[in-house]
PDB file of C-alpha atoms in Angstrom:
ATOM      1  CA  UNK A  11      10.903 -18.220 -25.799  1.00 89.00           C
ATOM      2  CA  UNK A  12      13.779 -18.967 -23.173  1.00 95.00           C
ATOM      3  CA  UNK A  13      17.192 -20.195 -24.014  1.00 97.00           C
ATOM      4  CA  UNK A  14      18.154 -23.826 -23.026  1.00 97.00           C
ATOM      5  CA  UNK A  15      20.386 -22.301 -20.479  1.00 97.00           C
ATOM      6  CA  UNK A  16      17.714 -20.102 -19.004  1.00 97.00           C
ATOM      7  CA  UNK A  17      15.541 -23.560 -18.595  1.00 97.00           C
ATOM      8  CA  UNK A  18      18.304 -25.374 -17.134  1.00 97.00           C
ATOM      9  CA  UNK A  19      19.588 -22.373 -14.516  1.00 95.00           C
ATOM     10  CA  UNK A  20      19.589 -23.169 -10.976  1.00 92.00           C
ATOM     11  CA  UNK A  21      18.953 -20.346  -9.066  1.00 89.00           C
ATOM     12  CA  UNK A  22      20.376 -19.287  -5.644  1.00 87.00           C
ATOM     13  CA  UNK A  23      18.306 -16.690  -3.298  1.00 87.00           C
ATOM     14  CA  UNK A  24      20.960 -13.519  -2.932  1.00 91.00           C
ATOM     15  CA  UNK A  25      22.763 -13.541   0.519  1.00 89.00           C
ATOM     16  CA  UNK A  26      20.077 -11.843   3.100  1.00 87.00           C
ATOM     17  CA  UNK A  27      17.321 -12.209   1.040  1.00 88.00           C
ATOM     18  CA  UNK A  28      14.049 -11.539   2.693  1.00 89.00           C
ATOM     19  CA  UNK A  29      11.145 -13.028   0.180  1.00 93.00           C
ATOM     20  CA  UNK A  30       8.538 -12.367   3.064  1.00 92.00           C
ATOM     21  CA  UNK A  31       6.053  -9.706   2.818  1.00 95.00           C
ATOM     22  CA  UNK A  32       5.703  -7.846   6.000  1.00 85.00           C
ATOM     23  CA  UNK A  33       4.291  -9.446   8.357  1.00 77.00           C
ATOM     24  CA  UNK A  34       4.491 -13.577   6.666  1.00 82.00           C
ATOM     25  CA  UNK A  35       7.551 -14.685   7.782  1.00 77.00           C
ATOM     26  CA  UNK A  36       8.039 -18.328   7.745  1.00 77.00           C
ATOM     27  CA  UNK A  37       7.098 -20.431  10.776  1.00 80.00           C
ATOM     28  CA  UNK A  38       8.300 -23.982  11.604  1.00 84.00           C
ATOM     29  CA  UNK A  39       5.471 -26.694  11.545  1.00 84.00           C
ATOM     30  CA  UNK A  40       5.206 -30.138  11.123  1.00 89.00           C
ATOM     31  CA  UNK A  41       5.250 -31.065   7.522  1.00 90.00           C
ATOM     32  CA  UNK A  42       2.875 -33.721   6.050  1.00 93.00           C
ATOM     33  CA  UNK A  43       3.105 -35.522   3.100  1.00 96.00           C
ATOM     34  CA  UNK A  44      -0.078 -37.946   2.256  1.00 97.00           C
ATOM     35  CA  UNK A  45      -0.760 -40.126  -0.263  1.00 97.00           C
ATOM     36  CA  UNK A  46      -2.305 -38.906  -3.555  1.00 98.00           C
ATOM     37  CA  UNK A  47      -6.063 -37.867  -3.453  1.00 98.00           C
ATOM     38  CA  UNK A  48      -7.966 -38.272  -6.348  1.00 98.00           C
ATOM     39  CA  UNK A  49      -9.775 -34.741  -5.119  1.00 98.00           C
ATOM     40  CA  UNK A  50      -6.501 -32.733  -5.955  1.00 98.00           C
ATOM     41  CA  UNK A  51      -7.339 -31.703 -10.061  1.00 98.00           C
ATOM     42  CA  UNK A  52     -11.252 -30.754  -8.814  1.00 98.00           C
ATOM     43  CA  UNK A  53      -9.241 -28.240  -5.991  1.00 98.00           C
ATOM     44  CA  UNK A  54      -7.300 -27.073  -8.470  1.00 98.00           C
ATOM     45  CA  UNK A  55     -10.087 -25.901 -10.850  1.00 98.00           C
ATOM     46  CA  UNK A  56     -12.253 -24.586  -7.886  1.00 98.00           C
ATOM     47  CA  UNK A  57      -9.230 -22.408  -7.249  1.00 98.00           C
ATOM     48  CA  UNK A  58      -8.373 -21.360 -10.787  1.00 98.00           C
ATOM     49  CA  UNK A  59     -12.363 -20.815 -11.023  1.00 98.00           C
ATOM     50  CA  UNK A  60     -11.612 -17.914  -7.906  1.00 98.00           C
ATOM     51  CA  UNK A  61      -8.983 -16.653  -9.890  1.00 98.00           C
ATOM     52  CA  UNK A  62     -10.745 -16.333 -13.152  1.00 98.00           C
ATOM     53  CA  UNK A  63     -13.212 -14.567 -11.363  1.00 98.00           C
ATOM     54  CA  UNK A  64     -10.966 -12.360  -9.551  1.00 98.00           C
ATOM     55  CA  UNK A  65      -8.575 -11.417 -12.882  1.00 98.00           C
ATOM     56  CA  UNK A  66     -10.800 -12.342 -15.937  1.00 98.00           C
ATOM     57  CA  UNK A  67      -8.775 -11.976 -18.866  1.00 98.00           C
ATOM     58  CA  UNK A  68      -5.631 -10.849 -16.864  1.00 98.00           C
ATOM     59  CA  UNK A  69      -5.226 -14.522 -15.972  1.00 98.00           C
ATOM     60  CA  UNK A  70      -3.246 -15.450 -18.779  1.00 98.00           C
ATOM     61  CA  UNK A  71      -2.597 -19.041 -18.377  1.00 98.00           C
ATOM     62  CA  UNK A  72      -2.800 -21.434 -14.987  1.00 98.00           C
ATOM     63  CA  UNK A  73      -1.501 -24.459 -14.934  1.00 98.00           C
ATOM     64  CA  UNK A  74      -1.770 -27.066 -12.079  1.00 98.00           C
ATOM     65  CA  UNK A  75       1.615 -27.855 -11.190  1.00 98.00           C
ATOM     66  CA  UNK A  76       3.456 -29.615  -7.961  1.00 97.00           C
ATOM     67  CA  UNK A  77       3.233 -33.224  -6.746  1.00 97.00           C
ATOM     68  CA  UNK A  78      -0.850 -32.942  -6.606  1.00 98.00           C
ATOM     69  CA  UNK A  79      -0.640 -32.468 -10.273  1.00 98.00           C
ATOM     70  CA  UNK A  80       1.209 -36.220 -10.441  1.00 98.00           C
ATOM     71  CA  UNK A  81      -1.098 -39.069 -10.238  1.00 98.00           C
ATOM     72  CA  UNK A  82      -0.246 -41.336  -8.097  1.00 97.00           C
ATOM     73  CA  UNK A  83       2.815 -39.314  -6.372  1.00 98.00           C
ATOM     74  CA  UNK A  84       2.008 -38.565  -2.167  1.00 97.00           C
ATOM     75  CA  UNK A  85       2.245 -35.050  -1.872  1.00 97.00           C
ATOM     76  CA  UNK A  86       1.804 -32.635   0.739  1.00 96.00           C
ATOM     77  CA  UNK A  87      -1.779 -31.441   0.576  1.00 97.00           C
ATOM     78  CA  UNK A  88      -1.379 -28.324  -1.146  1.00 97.00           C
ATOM     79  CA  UNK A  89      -2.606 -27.235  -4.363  1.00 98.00           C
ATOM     80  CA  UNK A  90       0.469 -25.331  -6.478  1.00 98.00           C
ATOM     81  CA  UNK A  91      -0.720 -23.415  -9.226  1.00 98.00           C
ATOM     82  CA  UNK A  92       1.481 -21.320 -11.547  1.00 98.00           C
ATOM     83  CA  UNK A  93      -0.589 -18.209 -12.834  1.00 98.00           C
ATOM     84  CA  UNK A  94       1.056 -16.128 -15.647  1.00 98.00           C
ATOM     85  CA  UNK A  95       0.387 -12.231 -15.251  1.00 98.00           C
ATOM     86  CA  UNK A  96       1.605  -9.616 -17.916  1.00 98.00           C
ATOM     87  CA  UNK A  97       3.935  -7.711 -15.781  1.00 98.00           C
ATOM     88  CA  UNK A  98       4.537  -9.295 -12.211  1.00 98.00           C
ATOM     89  CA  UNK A  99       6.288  -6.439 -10.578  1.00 98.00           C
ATOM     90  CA  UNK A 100       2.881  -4.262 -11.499  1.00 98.00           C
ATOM     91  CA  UNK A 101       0.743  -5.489  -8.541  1.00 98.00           C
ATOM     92  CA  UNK A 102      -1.570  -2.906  -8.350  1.00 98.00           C
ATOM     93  CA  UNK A 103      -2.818  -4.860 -11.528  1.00 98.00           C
ATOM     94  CA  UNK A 104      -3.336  -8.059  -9.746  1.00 98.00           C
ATOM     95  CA  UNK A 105      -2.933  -8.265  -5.821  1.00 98.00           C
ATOM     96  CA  UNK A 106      -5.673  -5.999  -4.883  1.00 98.00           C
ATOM     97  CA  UNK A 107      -8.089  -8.077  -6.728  1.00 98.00           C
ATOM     98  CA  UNK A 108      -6.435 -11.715  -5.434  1.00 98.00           C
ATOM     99  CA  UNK A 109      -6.996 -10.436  -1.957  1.00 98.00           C
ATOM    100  CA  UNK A 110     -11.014  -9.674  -2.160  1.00 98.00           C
ATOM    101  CA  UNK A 111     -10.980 -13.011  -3.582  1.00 98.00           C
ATOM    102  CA  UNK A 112      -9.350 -14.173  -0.456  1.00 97.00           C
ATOM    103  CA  UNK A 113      -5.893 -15.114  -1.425  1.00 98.00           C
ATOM    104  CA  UNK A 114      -3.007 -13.513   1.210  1.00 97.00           C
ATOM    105  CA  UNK A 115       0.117 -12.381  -0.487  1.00 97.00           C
ATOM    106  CA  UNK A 116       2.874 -13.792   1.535  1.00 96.00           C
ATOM    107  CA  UNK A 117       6.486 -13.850  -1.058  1.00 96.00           C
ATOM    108  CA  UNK A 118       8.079 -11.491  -3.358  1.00 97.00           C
ATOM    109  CA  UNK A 119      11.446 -12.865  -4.794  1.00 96.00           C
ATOM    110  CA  UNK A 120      11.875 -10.380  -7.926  1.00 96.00           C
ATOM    111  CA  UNK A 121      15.571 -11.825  -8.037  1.00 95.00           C
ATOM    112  CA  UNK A 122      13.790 -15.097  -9.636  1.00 96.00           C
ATOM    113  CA  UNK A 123      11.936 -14.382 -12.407  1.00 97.00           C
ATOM    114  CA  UNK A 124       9.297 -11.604 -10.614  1.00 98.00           C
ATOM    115  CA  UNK A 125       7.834 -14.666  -8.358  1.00 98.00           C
ATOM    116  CA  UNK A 126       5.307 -13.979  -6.225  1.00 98.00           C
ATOM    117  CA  UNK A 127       3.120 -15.907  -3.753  1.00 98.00           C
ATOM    118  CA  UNK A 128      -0.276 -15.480  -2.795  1.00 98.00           C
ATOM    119  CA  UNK A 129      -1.611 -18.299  -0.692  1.00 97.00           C
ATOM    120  CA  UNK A 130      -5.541 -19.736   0.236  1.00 97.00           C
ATOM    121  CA  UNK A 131      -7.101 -22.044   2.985  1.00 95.00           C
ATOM    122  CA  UNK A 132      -9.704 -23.331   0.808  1.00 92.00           C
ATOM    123  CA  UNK A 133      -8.184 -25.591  -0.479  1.00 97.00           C
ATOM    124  CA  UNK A 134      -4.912 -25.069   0.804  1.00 97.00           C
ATOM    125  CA  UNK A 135      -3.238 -23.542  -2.303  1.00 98.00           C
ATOM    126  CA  UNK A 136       0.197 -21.723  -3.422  1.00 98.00           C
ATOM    127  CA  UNK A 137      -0.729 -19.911  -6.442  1.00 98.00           C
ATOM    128  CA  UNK A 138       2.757 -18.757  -8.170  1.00 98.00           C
ATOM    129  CA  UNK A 139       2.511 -15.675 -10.547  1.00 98.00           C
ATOM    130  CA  UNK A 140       4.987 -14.966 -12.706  1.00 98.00           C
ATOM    131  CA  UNK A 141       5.415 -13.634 -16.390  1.00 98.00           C
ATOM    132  CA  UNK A 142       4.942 -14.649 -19.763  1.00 98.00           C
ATOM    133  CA  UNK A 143       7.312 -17.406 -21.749  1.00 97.00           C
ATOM    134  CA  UNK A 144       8.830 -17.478 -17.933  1.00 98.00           C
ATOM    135  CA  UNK A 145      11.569 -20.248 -17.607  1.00 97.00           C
ATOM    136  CA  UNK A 146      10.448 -21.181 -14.225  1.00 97.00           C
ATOM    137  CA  UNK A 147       6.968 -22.238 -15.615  1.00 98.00           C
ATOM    138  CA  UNK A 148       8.242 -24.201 -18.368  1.00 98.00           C
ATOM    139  CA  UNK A 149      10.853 -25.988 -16.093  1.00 97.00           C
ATOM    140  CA  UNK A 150       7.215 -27.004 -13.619  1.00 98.00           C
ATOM    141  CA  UNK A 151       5.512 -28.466 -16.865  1.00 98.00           C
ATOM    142  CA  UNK A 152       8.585 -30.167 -17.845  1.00 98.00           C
ATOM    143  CA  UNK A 153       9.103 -32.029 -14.605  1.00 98.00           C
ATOM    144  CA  UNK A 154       5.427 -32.673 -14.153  1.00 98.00           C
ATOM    145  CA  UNK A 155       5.107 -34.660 -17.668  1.00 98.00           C
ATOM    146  CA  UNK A 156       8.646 -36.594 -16.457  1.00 98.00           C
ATOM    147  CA  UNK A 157       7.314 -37.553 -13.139  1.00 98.00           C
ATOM    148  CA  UNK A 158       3.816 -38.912 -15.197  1.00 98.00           C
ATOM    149  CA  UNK A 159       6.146 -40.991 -17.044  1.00 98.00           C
ATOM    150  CA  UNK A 160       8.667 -42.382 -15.383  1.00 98.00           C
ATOM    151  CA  UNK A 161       7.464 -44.448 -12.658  1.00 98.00           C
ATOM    152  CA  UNK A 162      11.050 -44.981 -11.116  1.00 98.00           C
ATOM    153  CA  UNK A 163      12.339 -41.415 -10.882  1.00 98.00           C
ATOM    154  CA  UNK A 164       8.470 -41.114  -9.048  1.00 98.00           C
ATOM    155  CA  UNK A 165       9.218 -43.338  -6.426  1.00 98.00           C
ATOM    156  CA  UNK A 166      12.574 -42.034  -6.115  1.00 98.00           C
ATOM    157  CA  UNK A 167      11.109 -38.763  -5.290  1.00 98.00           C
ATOM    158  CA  UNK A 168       8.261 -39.749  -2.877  1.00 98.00           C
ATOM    159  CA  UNK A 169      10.918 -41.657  -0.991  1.00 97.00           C
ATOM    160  CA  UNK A 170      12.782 -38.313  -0.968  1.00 97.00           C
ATOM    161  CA  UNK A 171       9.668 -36.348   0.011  1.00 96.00           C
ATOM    162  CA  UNK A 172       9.008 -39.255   2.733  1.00 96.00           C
ATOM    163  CA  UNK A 173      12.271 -38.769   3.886  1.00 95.00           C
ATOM    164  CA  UNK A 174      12.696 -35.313   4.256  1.00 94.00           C
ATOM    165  CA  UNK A 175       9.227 -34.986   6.019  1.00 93.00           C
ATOM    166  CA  UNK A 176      10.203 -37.710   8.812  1.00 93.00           C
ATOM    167  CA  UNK A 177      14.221 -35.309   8.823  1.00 91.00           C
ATOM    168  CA  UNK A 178      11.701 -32.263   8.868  1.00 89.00           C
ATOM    169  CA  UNK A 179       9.299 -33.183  12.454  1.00 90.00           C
ATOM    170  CA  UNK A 180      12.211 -34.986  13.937  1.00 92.00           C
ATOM    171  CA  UNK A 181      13.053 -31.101  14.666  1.00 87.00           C
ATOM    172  CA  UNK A 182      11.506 -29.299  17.273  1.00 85.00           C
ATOM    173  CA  UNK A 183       8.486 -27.631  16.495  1.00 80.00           C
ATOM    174  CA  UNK A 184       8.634 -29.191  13.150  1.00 81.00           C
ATOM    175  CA  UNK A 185      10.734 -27.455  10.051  1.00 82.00           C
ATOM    176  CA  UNK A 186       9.630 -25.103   7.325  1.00 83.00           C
ATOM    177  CA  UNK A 187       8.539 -25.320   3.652  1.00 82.00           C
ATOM    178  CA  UNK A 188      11.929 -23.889   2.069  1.00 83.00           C
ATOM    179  CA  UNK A 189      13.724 -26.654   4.778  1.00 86.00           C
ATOM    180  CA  UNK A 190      11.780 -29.365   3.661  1.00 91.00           C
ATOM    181  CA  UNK A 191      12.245 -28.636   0.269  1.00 91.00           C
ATOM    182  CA  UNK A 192      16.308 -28.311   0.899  1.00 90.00           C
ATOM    183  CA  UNK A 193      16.528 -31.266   2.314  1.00 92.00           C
ATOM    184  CA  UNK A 194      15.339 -33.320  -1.188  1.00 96.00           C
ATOM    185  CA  UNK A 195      16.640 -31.098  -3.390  1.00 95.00           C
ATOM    186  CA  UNK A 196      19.802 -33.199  -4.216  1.00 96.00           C
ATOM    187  CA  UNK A 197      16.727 -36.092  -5.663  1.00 97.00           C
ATOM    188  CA  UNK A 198      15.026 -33.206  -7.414  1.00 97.00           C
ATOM    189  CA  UNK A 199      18.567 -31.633  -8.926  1.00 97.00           C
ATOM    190  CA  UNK A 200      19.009 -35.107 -10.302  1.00 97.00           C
ATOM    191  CA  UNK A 201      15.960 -36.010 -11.781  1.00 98.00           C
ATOM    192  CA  UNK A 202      16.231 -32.606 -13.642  1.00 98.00           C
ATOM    193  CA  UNK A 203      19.558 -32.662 -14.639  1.00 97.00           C
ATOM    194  CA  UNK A 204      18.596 -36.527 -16.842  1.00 97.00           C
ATOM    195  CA  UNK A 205      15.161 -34.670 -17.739  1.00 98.00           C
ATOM    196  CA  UNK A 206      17.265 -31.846 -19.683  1.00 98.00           C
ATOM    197  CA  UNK A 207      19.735 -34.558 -21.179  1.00 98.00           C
ATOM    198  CA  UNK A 208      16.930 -36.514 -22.128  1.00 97.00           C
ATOM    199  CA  UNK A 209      15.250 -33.261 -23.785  1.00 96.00           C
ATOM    200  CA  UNK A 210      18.611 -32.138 -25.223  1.00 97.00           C
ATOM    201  CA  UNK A 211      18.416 -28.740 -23.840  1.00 97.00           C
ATOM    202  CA  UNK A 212      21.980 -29.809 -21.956  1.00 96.00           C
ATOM    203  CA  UNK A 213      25.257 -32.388 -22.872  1.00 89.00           C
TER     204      UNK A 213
END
């Protein structure tokens, strides 16, 4: 299992990172954020249905994770699934397969935790692989089961969501996914850091 202080880690990309796989480099857009649809848990099982299908038993856990996972919390419309693999960087073992099933692998980031990102239309869905007793997966149920119960820190962060969706279009041509999520990040850094002192995992 992770230490406390892997949980609690903030990490920072490297200086000239490049996450995109060829060809999938982020384009500006204008960034919705609706209110919760009670569709959202039936998308994520028709897309964890694909992926059982696609992986079988290599599909060692998936867990519905994001805003759409939070009743009640406006979200944009897109399904966020973590899937845990047994060895990430090995995507021979898994890609190939996600494709024919018609995901598109769009990130790599092995600087945080061997993410990567394969994306669908149908439903709109990130589906996040990463490894086993990964600190990054733990850290998405965590905040999940805090938002569910805590109705204050949820408003707080659909305000923030809101808010950096109106900061987002007000750009031309819209903004991006990774400036959208910049711009609340202060909210999110602050709901996490009480969520850990509330857990004890920090002082």
């Amino acid at each position: 299992m992770p230490t406390n202080e892997q949980i609690t880690r903030f990490h920072i990309d490297p200086p000239d990172a490049d996450p995109w796989v060829e060809g999938h480099a982020a384009q500006p857009y204008q960034i919705q954020v609706v209110e919760y649809d009670e569709r959202w848990p039936a998308d994520f099982e028709r897309v964890a249905t694909r992926i059982r299908a696609a992986l079988g038993d290599r599909a060692l856990e998936m867990h519905h994770v994001g805003s759409t996972s939070v009743p009640g919390l406006p979200a944009k419309p897109v399904i966020d699934v973590d899937l845990v693999v047994a060895d990430p960087p090995d995507e021979p073992a898994y890609i190939p397969d996600l494709v024919t099933a018609d995901f598109v692998h769009t990130i790599r980031t092995p600087w945080w935790h061997e993410h990567r990102l394969v994306k669908s239309d149908d439903p709109v869905s990130y589906v996040h692989v990463f490894g086993p007793d990964c600190p990054e997966v733990i850290r998405h149920r965590m905040f999940q089961d805090w938002l569910v119960e805590h109705a204050d820190d949820r408003r707080r962060y659909a305000d923030a969501k809101r808010a950096s969706a109106v900061e987002m279009n007000s750009r031309p041509g819209g903004g991006t996914g990774m400036d959208y999520n910049r711009h609340k990040e202060p909210v999110v850094r602050d709901i996490y850091d009480r969520m850990f002192r509330a857990n004890g995992l920090i002082t």
